[in-house]
Amino acid sequence: MNRRLLTILLSAFLVAVLSAFIVYRLVGSRIAAVKTQATTTVVAAAADLQIGSIISAPDLTTVQVVGTAPPGAIVDAKKAIGRGVISTIYKGEPVLDSRLAPEGSGGGLAATIKQGMRAIAVKVDQVVGVAGFVTPGMRVDVLVSGVPPEARGGQQNTEIRTILQNIEVLSAGTDIQKDQEGKPRQVQVVNLLVTPEQAQVLALAGQESHIQLVLRNPLDTKVADVQSTTVANLFANPNASKEKPRLGPIRSKAPKKAEPFTVTVYNGPRKSEQKFEAPGEKK
């Protein structure tokens, strides 16, 4: 073999070996850096934890988080056991202190009520409840329909009005209540998060009228100026307000001319007649 060709091949081999060694060192240092990076052990959910449930030891596990733990993450399982869940935690998700009720507050719906707020149950129809129209976390407006006290007299005076807007839904489900015959029946119930004043309004509306919920976009927090509507407005002529009265010259009718009257005078065998103009007429 030619000595010159052999030298070229040997040089190429050495360059390839050197390049492979450099790549190996660079990749190895990156892998070692990842392996040596600090990890933190945090408490996580071993299964899906629903709102209102009380956490027990079997519900928890641990996971390794690269770097520092998320803000509010619980690293000691004892600080989570016995507390209520106020926001759904999914399997494998780190348990955060903000997703749990304060210690000693227990679980259930009461643990999800914010400070200074109240939860009130509202009965809804079968369509709203069963079709999933309202679920926890959604925002709704509350409408009431009924006959105002000053307009008693029939269904034509029924009025519907929006009394509350942008109300948060805590939960939705069924409740067992008795009908007029005393028999138990299932009723669709939605629990709303309201202020004490709003709770009074809803309680009064539930006694005197029918309540209906309408869904709204959670990002739409604007309170609209909605006017009440009556049954009479639904069947009113939409073009009535557009029709304009016809204008024209005012013509007065001429007074009717009074007819003259005749007086007959008898003087013995003689007979005479005299005509007179009506009073106010010119002769």
Short mmCIF file of C-alpha atoms in Angstrom, two decimals:
data_model
loop_
_atom_site.label_atom_id
_atom_site.label_comp_id
_atom_site.label_asym_id
_atom_site.label_seq_id
_atom_site.Cartn_x
_atom_site.Cartn_y
_atom_site.Cartn_z
CA MET A 1 0.00 0.00 0.00
CA ASN A 2 1.17 3.49 -0.75
CA ARG A 3 2.77 5.10 2.33
CA ARG A 4 1.06 8.43 1.57
CA LEU A 5 -2.42 6.85 1.45
CA LEU A 6 -1.77 5.00 4.68
CA THR A 7 -0.80 8.23 6.40
CA ILE A 8 -4.02 9.91 5.28
CA LEU A 9 -6.16 7.04 6.54
CA LEU A 10 -4.40 6.98 9.87
CA SER A 11 -4.83 10.73 10.30
CA ALA A 12 -8.57 10.48 9.51
CA PHE A 13 -8.97 7.71 12.06
CA LEU A 14 -7.27 9.76 14.75
CA VAL A 15 -9.48 12.78 14.01
CA ALA A 16 -12.63 10.62 14.24
CA VAL A 17 -11.55 9.12 17.54
CA LEU A 18 -10.74 12.54 18.96
CA SER A 19 -14.12 13.95 17.83
CA ALA A 20 -15.99 11.01 19.34
CA PHE A 21 -14.14 11.50 22.62
CA ILE A 22 -15.03 15.21 22.76
CA VAL A 23 -18.73 14.51 22.05
CA TYR A 24 -18.77 11.79 24.70
CA ARG A 25 -17.31 14.12 27.30
CA LEU A 26 -19.79 16.91 26.49
CA VAL A 27 -22.85 14.65 26.57
CA GLY A 28 -21.60 12.86 29.67
CA SER A 29 -21.14 16.12 31.53
CA ARG A 30 -24.70 17.19 30.64
CA ILE A 31 -26.12 13.88 31.84
CA ALA A 32 -24.13 14.05 35.02
CA ALA A 33 -25.34 17.59 35.65
CA VAL A 34 -28.95 16.45 35.29
CA LYS A 35 -28.40 13.48 37.58
CA THR A 36 -26.74 15.58 40.22
CA GLN A 37 -29.44 18.32 40.09
CA ALA A 38 -31.30 18.61 43.39
CA THR A 39 -34.78 17.12 43.67
CA THR A 40 -37.47 17.64 46.27
CA THR A 41 -39.94 15.10 47.59
CA VAL A 42 -43.49 16.46 47.84
CA VAL A 43 -46.84 14.95 48.77
CA ALA A 44 -49.12 14.10 45.82
CA ALA A 45 -52.55 12.58 45.31
CA ALA A 46 -52.63 8.79 44.95
CA ALA A 47 -56.08 9.06 43.31
CA ASP A 48 -58.46 11.78 42.19
CA LEU A 49 -59.60 13.79 45.23
CA GLN A 50 -63.02 15.40 44.79
CA ILE A 51 -64.29 18.62 46.33
CA GLY A 52 -65.50 18.16 49.91
CA SER A 53 -63.67 14.86 50.57
CA ILE A 54 -61.53 14.37 53.67
CA ILE A 55 -57.95 13.29 52.96
CA SER A 56 -56.72 10.10 54.61
CA ALA A 57 -53.33 8.38 54.48
CA PRO A 58 -54.21 6.00 51.56
CA ASP A 59 -55.14 9.03 49.43
CA LEU A 60 -51.56 10.34 49.43
CA THR A 61 -48.25 9.38 47.88
CA THR A 62 -44.94 11.13 47.18
CA VAL A 63 -43.32 12.32 43.96
CA GLN A 64 -39.91 13.76 43.10
CA VAL A 65 -39.88 17.31 41.79
CA VAL A 66 -36.74 18.55 40.04
CA GLY A 67 -35.46 21.74 41.62
CA THR A 68 -37.42 23.58 44.26
CA ALA A 69 -40.93 22.56 45.25
CA PRO A 70 -43.94 24.53 43.91
CA PRO A 71 -45.11 27.36 46.19
CA GLY A 72 -47.42 26.00 48.86
CA ALA A 73 -46.55 22.36 48.20
CA ILE A 74 -46.91 20.05 51.20
CA VAL A 75 -43.84 17.98 52.00
CA ASP A 76 -45.17 16.33 55.16
CA ALA A 77 -48.22 14.09 54.69
CA LYS A 78 -49.33 14.72 58.30
CA LYS A 79 -50.16 18.34 57.36
CA ALA A 80 -52.66 17.13 54.73
CA ILE A 81 -54.35 14.20 56.48
CA GLY A 82 -57.75 15.10 57.91
CA ARG A 83 -58.22 18.27 55.88
CA GLY A 84 -61.00 18.85 53.35
CA VAL A 85 -60.48 19.33 49.63
CA ILE A 86 -61.82 22.64 48.31
CA SER A 87 -60.58 22.21 44.73
CA THR A 88 -60.34 18.94 42.80
CA ILE A 89 -56.85 17.37 42.94
CA TYR A 90 -56.03 14.81 40.26
CA LYS A 91 -53.92 11.68 40.57
CA GLY A 92 -50.16 12.38 40.65
CA GLU A 93 -50.68 16.12 41.17
CA PRO A 94 -48.77 17.72 44.09
CA VAL A 95 -51.02 18.66 46.99
CA LEU A 96 -50.93 22.41 47.59
CA ASP A 97 -51.96 24.06 50.83
CA SER A 98 -54.25 26.46 48.93
CA ARG A 99 -56.27 23.50 47.60
CA LEU A 100 -57.15 22.32 51.10
CA ALA A 101 -59.46 23.71 53.77
CA PRO A 102 -57.89 25.11 56.95
CA GLU A 103 -57.01 22.57 59.61
CA GLY A 104 -59.95 21.69 61.82
CA SER A 105 -62.62 22.97 59.40
CA GLY A 106 -63.51 19.47 58.24
CA GLY A 107 -64.80 18.60 54.80
CA GLY A 108 -68.00 18.71 52.83
CA LEU A 109 -69.56 21.76 51.26
CA ALA A 110 -68.92 23.99 54.29
CA ALA A 111 -65.15 23.76 53.75
CA THR A 112 -65.48 25.32 50.29
CA ILE A 113 -67.29 28.46 51.49
CA LYS A 114 -65.08 31.53 51.41
CA GLN A 115 -64.71 33.88 54.35
CA GLY A 116 -67.70 36.22 54.64
CA MET A 117 -69.76 34.31 52.06
CA ARG A 118 -72.73 31.97 52.33
CA ALA A 119 -74.00 28.91 50.46
CA ILE A 120 -77.67 28.70 49.57
CA ALA A 121 -79.53 25.89 47.80
CA VAL A 122 -81.71 26.71 44.81
CA LYS A 123 -84.13 24.24 43.25
CA VAL A 124 -83.86 24.01 39.46
CA ASP A 125 -85.77 22.11 36.82
CA GLN A 126 -84.87 18.69 35.47
CA VAL A 127 -83.27 20.06 32.29
CA VAL A 128 -80.83 22.32 34.13
CA GLY A 129 -79.79 19.66 36.64
CA VAL A 130 -79.56 16.47 34.60
CA ALA A 131 -78.13 17.90 31.38
CA GLY A 132 -75.03 19.20 33.20
CA PHE A 133 -76.05 22.77 32.46
CA VAL A 134 -74.65 23.92 35.81
CA THR A 135 -71.47 22.42 37.32
CA PRO A 136 -69.17 23.56 40.18
CA GLY A 137 -67.08 26.61 39.34
CA MET A 138 -69.43 27.99 36.69
CA ARG A 139 -71.00 31.45 36.84
CA VAL A 140 -74.72 32.08 36.49
CA ASP A 141 -77.33 34.84 36.60
CA VAL A 142 -80.47 34.37 38.68
CA LEU A 143 -83.87 35.21 37.15
CA VAL A 144 -87.21 35.22 38.96
CA SER A 145 -90.68 35.19 37.43
CA GLY A 146 -94.00 35.89 39.12
CA VAL A 147 -96.87 38.34 39.45
CA PRO A 148 -95.93 41.54 41.35
CA PRO A 149 -98.18 42.37 44.33
CA GLU A 150 -99.38 45.59 42.68
CA ALA A 151 -100.35 43.73 39.49
CA ARG A 152 -102.45 40.86 40.84
CA GLY A 153 -105.14 39.69 38.49
CA GLY A 154 -103.91 36.99 36.12
CA GLN A 155 -101.09 35.38 34.21
CA GLN A 156 -100.97 38.28 31.76
CA ASN A 157 -99.33 40.31 34.55
CA THR A 158 -96.47 37.83 35.04
CA GLU A 159 -93.10 39.58 35.12
CA ILE A 160 -89.54 38.20 34.85
CA ARG A 161 -86.55 40.03 36.25
CA THR A 162 -82.80 39.47 36.75
CA ILE A 163 -82.06 39.84 40.47
CA LEU A 164 -78.46 38.54 40.74
CA GLN A 165 -75.57 38.38 38.26
CA ASN A 166 -72.19 36.62 38.10
CA ILE A 167 -72.87 34.16 40.94
CA GLU A 168 -70.47 31.24 41.49
CA VAL A 169 -71.81 27.67 41.61
CA LEU A 170 -70.48 25.57 44.51
CA SER A 171 -72.10 22.25 43.71
CA ALA A 172 -74.98 20.65 41.85
CA GLY A 173 -76.85 17.46 42.60
CA THR A 174 -80.08 15.97 43.91
CA ASP A 175 -81.88 16.26 47.22
CA ILE A 176 -84.71 14.26 48.76
CA GLN A 177 -87.78 16.38 49.59
CA LYS A 178 -91.42 15.57 50.25
CA ASP A 179 -94.24 16.53 47.93
CA GLN A 180 -97.70 17.78 48.91
CA GLU A 181 -98.79 14.23 49.74
CA GLY A 182 -95.77 13.69 51.98
CA LYS A 183 -94.06 11.27 49.61
CA PRO A 184 -90.27 11.59 49.11
CA ARG A 185 -89.07 12.74 45.71
CA GLN A 186 -85.78 13.73 44.13
CA VAL A 187 -85.25 17.44 43.48
CA GLN A 188 -82.44 18.98 41.45
CA VAL A 189 -80.55 21.41 43.69
CA VAL A 190 -77.75 23.89 42.92
CA ASN A 191 -75.74 25.49 45.74
CA LEU A 192 -74.70 29.08 45.03
CA LEU A 193 -71.98 31.14 46.73
CA VAL A 194 -73.52 34.48 47.75
CA THR A 195 -73.20 37.28 50.26
CA PRO A 196 -75.55 37.37 53.29
CA GLU A 197 -77.64 40.09 51.59
CA GLN A 198 -77.92 38.07 48.38
CA ALA A 199 -78.93 35.01 50.42
CA GLN A 200 -81.90 36.95 51.82
CA VAL A 201 -82.96 37.99 48.32
CA LEU A 202 -82.81 34.41 47.05
CA ALA A 203 -84.68 33.04 50.05
CA LEU A 204 -87.51 35.53 49.52
CA ALA A 205 -87.57 34.93 45.76
CA GLY A 206 -87.88 31.19 46.31
CA GLN A 207 -91.04 31.71 48.37
CA GLU A 208 -92.85 34.16 46.11
CA SER A 209 -91.74 33.29 42.58
CA HIS A 210 -90.09 30.77 40.25
CA ILE A 211 -86.27 30.83 40.02
CA GLN A 212 -84.36 30.16 36.80
CA LEU A 213 -80.58 30.09 36.27
CA VAL A 214 -78.86 31.24 33.08
CA LEU A 215 -75.24 30.34 32.30
CA ARG A 216 -72.64 33.01 31.55
CA ASN A 217 -68.98 33.09 30.48
CA PRO A 218 -66.72 32.96 33.60
CA LEU A 219 -64.53 35.66 32.02
CA ASP A 220 -67.50 37.98 31.56
CA THR A 221 -67.81 39.74 34.92
CA LYS A 222 -69.67 42.82 33.70
CA VAL A 223 -73.00 43.53 35.40
CA ALA A 224 -75.53 44.35 32.68
CA ASP A 225 -78.42 46.78 33.09
CA VAL A 226 -81.33 44.44 32.31
CA GLN A 227 -84.90 45.73 32.31
CA SER A 228 -87.72 43.48 33.50
CA THR A 229 -90.09 41.95 30.96
CA THR A 230 -93.82 41.20 31.24
CA VAL A 231 -96.08 38.84 29.32
CA ALA A 232 -97.83 41.83 27.77
CA ASN A 233 -94.53 42.96 26.24
CA LEU A 234 -94.07 39.58 24.54
CA PHE A 235 -97.28 39.98 22.56
CA ALA A 236 -97.12 43.73 22.01
CA ASN A 237 -97.10 45.02 18.42
CA PRO A 238 -93.41 45.70 17.64
CA ASN A 239 -94.39 48.30 15.05
CA ALA A 240 -96.80 50.18 17.30
CA SER A 241 -94.15 52.61 18.50
CA LYS A 242 -92.96 53.18 14.92
CA GLU A 243 -96.33 54.26 13.56
CA LYS A 244 -96.66 58.03 13.42
CA PRO A 245 -100.01 59.82 13.50
CA ARG A 246 -101.03 61.49 10.29
CA LEU A 247 -100.88 65.27 10.53
CA GLY A 248 -103.15 67.57 8.52
CA PRO A 249 -105.07 70.86 8.70
CA ILE A 250 -107.68 71.02 11.40
CA ARG A 251 -111.10 71.69 9.86
CA SER A 252 -113.97 72.80 12.03
CA LYS A 253 -117.45 71.84 11.03
CA ALA A 254 -119.79 74.72 10.12
CA PRO A 255 -122.67 75.05 12.57
CA LYS A 256 -125.97 73.78 11.25
CA LYS A 257 -128.30 76.60 10.14
CA ALA A 258 -131.40 76.84 12.25
CA GLU A 259 -134.73 76.57 10.35
CA PRO A 260 -137.36 79.40 10.64
CA PHE A 261 -140.58 78.66 12.44
CA THR A 262 -144.20 79.60 11.57
CA VAL A 263 -146.93 80.88 13.94
CA THR A 264 -150.59 80.42 12.94
CA VAL A 265 -153.08 82.95 14.32
CA TYR A 266 -156.89 82.32 14.41
CA ASN A 267 -159.13 85.36 14.69
CA GLY A 268 -162.69 84.05 14.50
CA PRO A 269 -163.17 82.61 11.07
CA ARG A 270 -159.96 84.20 9.86
CA LYS A 271 -156.69 82.34 9.72
CA SER A 272 -153.27 83.95 9.24
CA GLU A 273 -149.68 82.67 9.36
CA GLN A 274 -146.57 84.60 10.31
CA LYS A 275 -142.97 83.33 9.73
CA PHE A 276 -140.17 84.18 12.16
CA GLU A 277 -136.39 83.67 11.90
CA ALA A 278 -134.65 81.44 14.48
CA PRO A 279 -133.11 83.30 17.43
CA GLY A 280 -129.61 84.60 16.59
CA GLU A 281 -130.19 84.52 12.82
CA LYS A 282 -130.07 87.68 10.75
CA LYS A 283 -133.30 88.72 9.11
#
